[in-house]
Short mmCIF file of C-alpha atoms in Angstrom, two decimals:
data_model
loop_
_atom_site.label_atom_id
_atom_site.label_comp_id
_atom_site.label_asym_id
_atom_site.label_seq_id
_atom_site.Cartn_x
_atom_site.Cartn_y
_atom_site.Cartn_z
CA UNK A 47 101.74 107.65 46.91
CA UNK A 48 100.11 110.82 48.24
CA UNK A 49 97.82 108.76 50.48
CA UNK A 50 100.85 106.97 51.92
CA UNK A 51 102.61 110.29 52.58
CA UNK A 52 99.55 111.66 54.35
CA UNK A 53 99.26 108.54 56.51
CA UNK A 54 102.95 108.80 57.41
CA UNK A 55 102.58 112.46 58.45
CA UNK A 56 99.51 111.70 60.57
CA UNK A 57 101.25 108.74 62.20
CA UNK A 58 104.26 110.93 63.12
CA UNK A 59 101.96 113.57 64.59
CA UNK A 60 100.10 110.92 66.60
CA UNK A 61 103.33 109.50 68.01
CA UNK A 62 104.55 113.00 68.89
CA UNK A 63 101.22 113.85 70.56
CA UNK A 64 101.21 110.69 72.66
CA UNK A 65 104.77 111.38 73.81
CA UNK A 66 103.75 114.91 74.77
CA UNK A 67 100.85 113.61 76.84
CA UNK A 68 103.05 111.15 78.68
CA UNK A 69 105.52 113.88 79.65
CA UNK A 70 102.80 116.27 80.77
CA UNK A 71 101.25 113.49 82.85
CA UNK A 72 104.59 113.01 84.62
CA UNK A 73 104.56 116.62 85.82
CA UNK A 74 100.79 116.62 86.35
CA UNK A 75 100.25 120.36 86.00
CA UNK A 76 99.05 120.85 82.39
CA UNK A 77 100.57 124.35 82.01
CA UNK A 78 103.04 125.95 79.54
CA UNK A 79 101.37 124.38 76.52
CA UNK A 80 103.22 127.08 74.57
CA UNK A 81 106.56 128.57 75.64
CA UNK A 82 106.12 131.03 78.53
CA UNK A 83 106.55 134.72 77.75
CA UNK A 84 107.41 137.36 80.28
CA UNK A 85 110.09 139.44 82.00
CA UNK A 86 112.90 138.70 84.45
CA UNK A 87 115.45 141.18 85.83
CA UNK A 88 118.69 139.28 86.24
CA UNK A 89 120.83 139.94 83.14
CA UNK A 90 119.87 143.61 83.07
CA UNK A 91 119.72 144.44 86.79
CA UNK A 92 121.90 141.65 88.21
CA UNK A 93 121.83 141.54 92.03
CA UNK A 94 121.70 145.26 92.71
CA UNK A 95 120.58 145.67 96.32
CA UNK A 96 121.76 149.22 97.09
CA UNK A 97 118.50 151.11 96.80
CA UNK A 98 120.00 154.32 98.22
CA UNK A 99 122.55 154.90 95.47
CA UNK A 100 120.83 152.96 92.65
CA UNK A 101 117.08 153.26 93.30
CA UNK A 102 115.99 152.58 89.70
CA UNK A 103 118.13 149.46 89.32
CA UNK A 104 117.62 148.03 92.79
CA UNK A 105 115.92 144.62 93.12
CA UNK A 106 112.88 145.85 94.99
CA UNK A 107 109.11 145.94 94.93
CA UNK A 108 109.39 149.35 93.27
CA UNK A 109 111.17 147.80 90.26
CA UNK A 110 108.58 145.06 89.88
CA UNK A 111 105.59 147.35 90.27
CA UNK A 112 107.06 149.73 87.71
CA UNK A 113 107.68 146.87 85.31
CA UNK A 114 104.19 145.45 85.83
CA UNK A 115 102.72 148.83 84.90
CA UNK A 116 104.94 149.10 81.82
CA UNK A 117 104.20 145.58 80.60
CA UNK A 118 100.57 146.65 80.41
CA UNK A 119 100.82 150.31 79.37
CA UNK A 120 103.46 149.73 76.69
CA UNK A 121 101.58 146.87 75.04
CA UNK A 122 103.80 143.93 75.96
CA UNK A 123 101.10 142.10 77.91
CA UNK A 124 98.72 142.44 74.97
CA UNK A 125 101.05 140.40 72.73
CA UNK A 126 101.64 137.66 75.32
CA UNK A 127 104.32 138.76 77.81
CA UNK A 128 102.40 137.75 80.94
CA UNK A 129 104.85 136.36 83.51
CA UNK A 130 106.64 138.87 85.76
CA UNK A 131 109.33 136.77 87.44
CA UNK A 132 111.47 137.80 90.41
CA UNK A 133 114.99 136.35 90.15
CA UNK A 134 117.64 135.95 92.88
CA UNK A 135 118.34 138.53 95.63
CA UNK A 136 114.79 139.00 96.91
CA UNK A 137 115.21 137.16 100.23
CA UNK A 138 116.32 137.88 103.74
CA UNK A 139 119.52 135.96 104.46
CA UNK A 140 117.85 133.67 107.02
CA UNK A 141 114.44 132.08 107.42
CA UNK A 142 111.84 133.12 109.94
CA UNK A 143 113.17 131.70 113.19
CA UNK A 144 109.75 130.60 114.44
CA UNK A 145 108.12 129.22 111.28
CA UNK A 146 111.20 128.50 109.12
CA UNK A 147 109.40 130.18 106.21
CA UNK A 148 111.26 132.20 103.59
CA UNK A 149 111.17 135.96 104.09
CA UNK A 150 111.33 138.75 101.53
CA UNK A 151 113.93 141.42 102.28
CA UNK A 152 112.09 143.77 104.63
CA UNK A 153 113.74 146.97 103.37
CA UNK A 154 113.42 146.33 99.63
CA UNK A 155 110.06 144.53 99.74
CA UNK A 156 108.35 146.27 102.69
CA UNK A 157 104.85 145.25 101.61
CA UNK A 158 105.78 141.58 101.39
CA UNK A 159 105.42 139.06 98.57
CA UNK A 160 101.69 138.45 98.98
CA UNK A 161 101.02 142.15 98.42
CA UNK A 162 103.36 142.29 95.43
CA UNK A 163 101.70 139.21 93.95
CA UNK A 164 98.28 140.86 94.33
CA UNK A 165 99.60 143.99 92.61
CA UNK A 166 100.93 141.96 89.67
CA UNK A 167 97.73 139.92 89.40
CA UNK A 168 95.76 143.14 89.56
CA UNK A 169 97.44 144.22 86.33
CA UNK A 170 96.28 141.01 84.65
CA UNK A 171 99.77 139.48 84.81
CA UNK A 172 101.18 136.33 86.41
CA UNK A 173 103.65 136.24 89.29
CA UNK A 174 106.87 134.24 89.22
CA UNK A 175 109.58 133.75 91.83
CA UNK A 176 113.11 132.34 92.15
CA UNK A 177 114.47 129.71 94.49
CA UNK A 178 117.38 127.24 94.65
CA UNK A 179 117.36 123.48 95.18
CA UNK A 180 120.52 123.56 97.32
CA UNK A 181 121.74 125.10 100.53
CA UNK A 182 121.60 128.74 99.41
CA UNK A 183 120.86 130.82 96.33
CA UNK A 184 123.47 131.37 93.64
CA UNK A 185 124.17 134.97 94.67
CA UNK A 186 124.52 134.07 98.41
CA UNK A 187 121.51 136.27 99.18
CA UNK A 188 119.24 133.74 100.85
CA UNK A 189 118.62 130.17 101.99
CA UNK A 190 117.97 127.41 99.48
CA UNK A 191 115.20 124.84 99.58
CA UNK A 192 117.25 122.00 101.05
CA UNK A 193 115.23 120.37 103.81
CA UNK A 194 112.21 122.62 103.23
CA UNK A 195 110.67 121.51 99.93
CA UNK A 196 107.10 121.12 101.19
CA UNK A 197 107.21 124.33 103.23
CA UNK A 198 108.69 126.46 100.46
CA UNK A 199 106.35 125.12 97.77
CA UNK A 200 103.38 125.86 100.01
CA UNK A 201 104.75 129.32 100.79
CA UNK A 202 104.93 130.13 97.09
CA UNK A 203 101.42 128.80 96.57
CA UNK A 204 100.16 130.91 99.50
CA UNK A 205 101.78 133.96 97.92
CA UNK A 206 99.90 133.27 94.66
CA UNK A 207 102.91 132.28 92.56
CA UNK A 208 102.20 131.15 88.99
CA UNK A 209 105.80 130.30 88.06
CA UNK A 210 108.78 129.01 90.04
CA UNK A 211 112.36 129.08 88.79
CA UNK A 212 114.50 126.59 90.73
CA UNK A 213 118.26 127.11 90.38
CA UNK A 214 120.88 124.45 91.14
CA UNK A 215 123.69 126.09 93.12
CA UNK A 216 125.26 124.64 96.27
CA UNK A 217 123.90 121.13 95.77
CA UNK A 218 125.58 117.88 94.77
CA UNK A 219 124.52 116.11 91.59
CA UNK A 220 122.73 113.43 93.59
CA UNK A 221 120.91 116.13 95.58
CA UNK A 222 119.80 117.78 92.33
CA UNK A 223 118.69 114.47 90.84
CA UNK A 224 116.51 113.85 93.89
CA UNK A 225 115.61 117.45 94.62
CA UNK A 226 114.21 118.64 91.30
CA UNK A 227 111.58 115.86 91.05
CA UNK A 228 110.78 116.18 94.76
CA UNK A 229 110.24 119.95 94.62
CA UNK A 230 108.01 119.57 91.56
CA UNK A 231 105.89 117.01 93.38
CA UNK A 232 105.71 119.32 96.38
CA UNK A 233 104.46 122.10 94.09
CA UNK A 234 101.77 119.80 92.71
CA UNK A 235 100.63 118.83 96.20
CA UNK A 236 99.87 122.48 97.02
CA UNK A 237 96.95 122.32 94.60
CA UNK A 238 98.08 125.53 92.89
CA UNK A 239 99.08 125.38 89.24
CA UNK A 240 102.61 126.76 88.80
CA UNK A 241 104.99 126.63 85.86
CA UNK A 242 108.15 124.79 86.93
CA UNK A 243 111.40 126.13 85.47
CA UNK A 244 114.43 123.95 86.27
CA UNK A 245 118.14 124.72 85.89
CA UNK A 246 118.84 121.01 86.35
CA UNK A 247 120.61 120.12 83.05
CA UNK A 248 122.97 123.09 83.19
CA UNK A 249 124.57 121.67 86.33
CA UNK A 250 124.71 118.08 85.04
CA UNK A 251 127.52 116.64 82.92
CA UNK A 252 125.24 114.18 81.07
CA UNK A 253 121.64 115.30 81.55
CA UNK A 254 118.86 112.72 81.32
CA UNK A 255 116.40 114.83 79.33
CA UNK A 256 113.79 112.10 79.40
CA UNK A 257 113.70 112.36 83.19
CA UNK A 258 113.98 116.15 83.20
CA UNK A 259 111.07 116.49 80.77
CA UNK A 260 108.95 114.28 83.03
CA UNK A 261 109.37 116.64 85.99
CA UNK A 262 109.91 120.17 84.56
CA UNK A 263 108.00 122.51 82.24
CA UNK A 264 111.22 124.10 80.99
CA UNK A 265 114.89 123.59 81.64
CA UNK A 266 117.99 125.72 81.25
CA UNK A 267 120.52 123.89 79.11
CA UNK A 268 122.97 126.76 78.55
CA UNK A 269 125.13 129.21 80.48
CA UNK A 270 123.81 132.60 81.60
CA UNK A 271 123.36 134.81 78.58
CA UNK A 272 125.06 138.20 78.29
CA UNK A 273 124.26 141.27 76.20
CA UNK A 274 126.31 140.39 73.11
CA UNK A 275 126.17 138.67 69.74
CA UNK A 276 128.97 136.36 70.88
CA UNK A 277 126.88 135.08 73.78
CA UNK A 278 123.75 134.63 71.65
CA UNK A 279 125.65 132.74 68.97
CA UNK A 280 127.48 130.55 71.51
CA UNK A 281 124.11 129.39 72.87
CA UNK A 282 122.84 128.82 69.33
CA UNK A 283 125.87 126.60 68.67
CA UNK A 284 125.32 124.65 71.88
CA UNK A 285 121.74 123.95 70.80
CA UNK A 286 122.83 123.04 67.26
CA UNK A 287 125.43 120.53 68.47
CA UNK A 288 122.90 118.85 70.76
CA UNK A 289 119.69 119.48 68.85
CA UNK A 290 118.63 115.90 68.20
CA UNK A 291 118.79 115.14 71.92
CA UNK A 292 117.07 118.40 72.87
CA UNK A 293 114.35 118.00 70.22
CA UNK A 294 113.50 114.48 71.34
CA UNK A 295 112.04 115.65 74.64
CA UNK A 296 110.56 119.09 73.89
CA UNK A 297 106.96 119.94 73.12
CA UNK A 298 103.81 121.29 74.79
CA UNK A 299 104.40 121.57 78.53
CA UNK A 300 108.17 120.90 78.22
CA UNK A 301 110.56 123.36 76.60
CA UNK A 302 114.29 123.87 76.13
CA UNK A 303 115.33 127.16 77.75
CA UNK A 304 118.38 128.94 76.26
CA UNK A 305 117.97 131.84 78.74
CA UNK A 306 116.52 135.34 78.43
CA UNK A 307 116.03 137.73 75.55
CA UNK A 308 118.66 140.47 75.88
CA UNK A 309 117.04 142.82 73.36
CA UNK A 310 116.79 146.43 74.46
CA UNK A 311 119.87 146.86 76.62
CA UNK A 312 123.31 148.30 75.81
CA UNK A 313 125.33 146.21 73.41
CA UNK A 314 123.28 143.91 71.17
CA UNK A 315 122.92 145.43 67.70
CA UNK A 316 119.63 145.72 65.87
CA UNK A 317 120.57 142.87 63.53
CA UNK A 318 121.70 140.64 66.39
CA UNK A 319 118.44 141.47 68.19
CA UNK A 320 116.50 140.21 65.19
CA UNK A 321 118.72 137.14 65.16
CA UNK A 322 118.06 136.21 68.78
CA UNK A 323 114.32 136.73 68.48
CA UNK A 324 114.13 134.64 65.30
CA UNK A 325 116.20 131.70 66.56
CA UNK A 326 114.48 131.63 69.96
CA UNK A 327 111.18 131.45 68.05
CA UNK A 328 112.40 128.66 65.78
CA UNK A 329 113.53 126.48 68.68
CA UNK A 330 110.33 127.20 70.65
CA UNK A 331 112.20 128.81 73.53
CA UNK A 332 110.54 130.77 76.32
CA UNK A 333 110.52 134.48 75.47
CA UNK A 334 111.55 136.04 78.77
CA UNK A 335 112.79 139.61 78.38
CA UNK A 336 115.46 141.13 80.61
CA UNK A 337 115.62 144.89 80.07
CA UNK A 338 114.46 148.23 81.41
CA UNK A 339 111.12 148.69 79.69
CA UNK A 340 111.30 152.46 80.22
CA UNK A 341 114.41 152.77 78.05
CA UNK A 342 113.81 150.19 75.29
CA UNK A 343 114.36 151.90 71.94
CA UNK A 344 111.31 152.12 69.63
CA UNK A 345 112.80 149.84 66.96
CA UNK A 346 113.55 147.15 69.56
CA UNK A 347 110.09 147.50 71.09
CA UNK A 348 108.68 146.94 67.60
CA UNK A 349 110.71 143.73 67.30
CA UNK A 350 109.63 142.45 70.71
CA UNK A 351 105.98 143.11 69.87
CA UNK A 352 106.10 141.59 66.37
CA UNK A 353 102.94 139.49 66.36
CA UNK A 354 103.97 137.41 63.35
CA UNK A 355 107.24 136.32 64.99
CA UNK A 356 105.51 135.69 68.32
CA UNK A 357 102.95 133.52 66.49
CA UNK A 358 105.83 131.32 65.29
CA UNK A 359 107.16 131.00 68.84
CA UNK A 360 103.67 130.21 70.17
CA UNK A 361 102.64 127.91 67.32
CA UNK A 362 100.14 125.35 68.58
CA UNK A 363 101.80 122.39 66.89
CA UNK A 364 104.45 122.75 69.58
CA UNK A 365 107.18 121.27 67.38
CA UNK A 366 110.57 122.95 67.98
CA UNK A 367 112.80 123.53 64.99
CA UNK A 368 116.47 122.98 64.31
CA UNK A 369 119.44 123.97 62.19
CA UNK A 370 119.24 122.07 58.90
CA UNK A 371 122.26 123.58 57.12
CA UNK A 372 125.47 125.03 58.52
CA UNK A 373 128.67 126.26 56.91
CA UNK A 374 131.49 128.59 57.86
CA UNK A 375 129.45 131.64 56.95
CA UNK A 376 125.75 130.66 56.84
CA UNK A 377 123.17 128.69 58.78
CA UNK A 378 119.55 127.81 58.00
CA UNK A 379 117.12 127.08 60.83
CA UNK A 380 113.68 125.54 60.12
CA UNK A 381 110.58 124.94 62.25
CA UNK A 382 107.35 123.14 61.26
CA UNK A 383 104.32 125.31 62.02
CA UNK A 384 100.64 125.63 61.21
CA UNK A 385 98.74 125.55 58.95
CA UNK A 386 98.95 121.95 57.75
CA UNK A 387 97.41 121.10 54.37
CA UNK A 388 95.12 118.18 53.46
CA UNK A 389 98.17 116.04 52.71
CA UNK A 390 99.36 116.45 56.28
CA UNK A 391 102.25 118.66 55.17
CA UNK A 392 103.38 121.53 57.37
CA UNK A 393 104.08 125.16 56.82
CA UNK A 394 107.53 126.29 57.97
CA UNK A 395 109.29 129.22 59.60
CA UNK A 396 112.78 129.57 58.13
CA UNK A 397 115.63 131.71 59.49
CA UNK A 398 118.67 132.41 57.30
CA UNK A 399 121.73 133.45 59.32
CA UNK A 400 124.83 135.31 58.12
CA UNK A 401 127.61 134.62 60.63
CA UNK A 402 129.89 137.24 59.03
CA UNK A 403 133.63 136.74 58.89
CA UNK A 404 134.11 136.66 55.11
CA UNK A 405 137.78 137.25 54.26
CA UNK A 406 137.15 139.98 51.71
CA UNK A 407 134.58 141.84 53.80
CA UNK A 408 133.85 140.38 57.25
CA UNK A 409 130.95 142.70 58.00
CA UNK A 410 129.21 142.92 54.62
CA UNK A 411 125.69 141.81 53.71
CA UNK A 412 125.70 138.59 51.69
CA UNK A 413 123.32 136.80 49.34
CA UNK A 414 122.29 133.25 50.10
CA UNK A 415 120.45 130.96 47.69
CA UNK A 416 119.07 127.48 48.20
CA UNK A 417 116.58 125.14 46.50
CA UNK A 418 113.70 124.70 48.93
CA UNK A 419 113.49 120.91 48.78
CA UNK A 420 117.04 120.79 50.16
CA UNK A 421 115.65 122.35 53.34
CA UNK A 422 112.87 119.76 53.60
CA UNK A 423 110.19 122.00 52.05
CA UNK A 424 108.85 119.41 49.65
CA UNK A 425 105.08 119.91 49.40
CA UNK A 426 104.01 119.62 45.74
CA UNK A 427 101.37 122.30 46.36
CA UNK A 428 104.09 124.87 47.04
CA UNK A 429 104.40 127.65 49.62
CA UNK A 430 103.29 131.26 49.94
CA UNK A 431 106.16 133.25 51.45
CA UNK A 432 106.02 136.30 53.74
CA UNK A 433 108.87 138.22 55.38
CA UNK A 434 108.15 137.92 59.12
CA UNK A 435 110.00 141.14 59.95
CA UNK A 436 108.02 142.96 57.26
CA UNK A 437 104.61 141.33 57.00
CA UNK A 438 103.59 143.62 54.13
CA UNK A 439 106.34 142.09 52.02
CA UNK A 440 104.72 139.18 50.20
CA UNK A 441 107.39 137.17 48.38
CA UNK A 442 104.96 135.15 46.26
CA UNK A 443 104.61 131.41 45.61
CA UNK A 444 107.55 128.98 45.60
CA UNK A 445 107.61 125.30 44.66
CA UNK A 446 110.04 122.72 46.12
CA UNK A 447 112.38 122.87 43.11
CA UNK A 448 112.51 126.67 43.11
CA UNK A 449 115.61 128.52 44.33
CA UNK A 450 115.02 131.00 47.15
CA UNK A 451 117.41 133.96 47.41
CA UNK A 452 117.82 136.26 50.40
CA UNK A 453 120.29 139.00 51.35
CA UNK A 454 121.40 138.88 54.98
CA UNK A 455 123.19 141.50 57.05
CA UNK A 456 126.37 140.38 58.88
CA UNK A 457 125.73 138.73 62.26
CA UNK A 458 122.08 138.98 61.37
CA UNK A 459 119.11 137.07 60.02
CA UNK A 460 116.26 137.10 57.55
CA UNK A 461 113.13 135.30 58.70
CA UNK A 462 110.25 134.02 56.56
CA UNK A 463 107.08 132.02 56.89
CA UNK A 464 106.50 129.48 54.13
CA UNK A 465 102.75 128.76 54.32
CA UNK A 466 101.93 125.51 52.61
CA UNK A 467 99.35 125.88 49.83
CA UNK A 468 96.08 123.96 50.16
CA UNK A 469 95.17 121.06 47.91
CA UNK A 470 92.58 122.36 45.47
#
């Protein structure tokens, strides 16, 4: 029986690995084997272009140089946050009249994009940039890629871009269905390796994720996130309702993108910050911060630099997790991770969510108890359990028929790694 179980696990892993290779081959770039980690300004800084009255918040080379320095000096780069990505509002409103090339805004980026890219690379980071597949960018601040795919892809390559985010505004569905694959192929033809982030499914009523996964490294499937628990949970629910479809096409080189991490801004509570970080790690989402790194509170910085949680997000199995139990008040999210024992059975990261809203006390902590085998944790060797938000807290050994009890703050999460025990 145990030999049959092991063979079944290995067969599943082989099928999954072959599927992953096929999808990577379709894109032909071999990057983003784990979810990208980095920083992007949009939710925090929006499209602020008045550098006279708002110099610290203005989308400018000053903001990106400052952030590059802080990613390194404050320890974010050391734990994996390597992509510094410029979002919308960086362009001049028209192309160069002689070459038709894109131009950075001359007042806000006086040194130009090549110089900014060199600065970012000089800090040991990677440079990302925003564009749009349609006629113009979403914030009306510059021309889109329509009619200039080869030129724009080559321009980004010449600037030393390592990551391109391609939005989908001001294009028809047929234009997007042709444009996203075409721009990706144009990127490949430059000879420079660039992560390709597509907003394709967000603009499509019935996305073909098989096709999207063939052409994109990651894809936005949800609305723009905002700095609130409500927004975070709404995106979680969208993933949960569509998780079988989303899971079927995700893996190394191809990731579901629920949008940025909003930790460290104005409204998200500490517990909701833990919640977003845990769920984004379970579903193998890109960890792209959007905040002012100079003003991130120490307790939030500690969360963002939690190496144990980041290890879950970056787990080399590359198998995204899902919600396995949901009720009015609680959810349980589970992801298979390394190590795997000699029986081919996985370890797991498990997030227990308290949605709040109890009639007697809507915002009270609550206990939650479940027998592990009901969550799919069925290895006869058992599991060693550690609290991922408190790695010094060893919970001991649990077998599949044991009940696991946890106390969860309202609109919050507890997050554990269940490391499968070896076969002695």
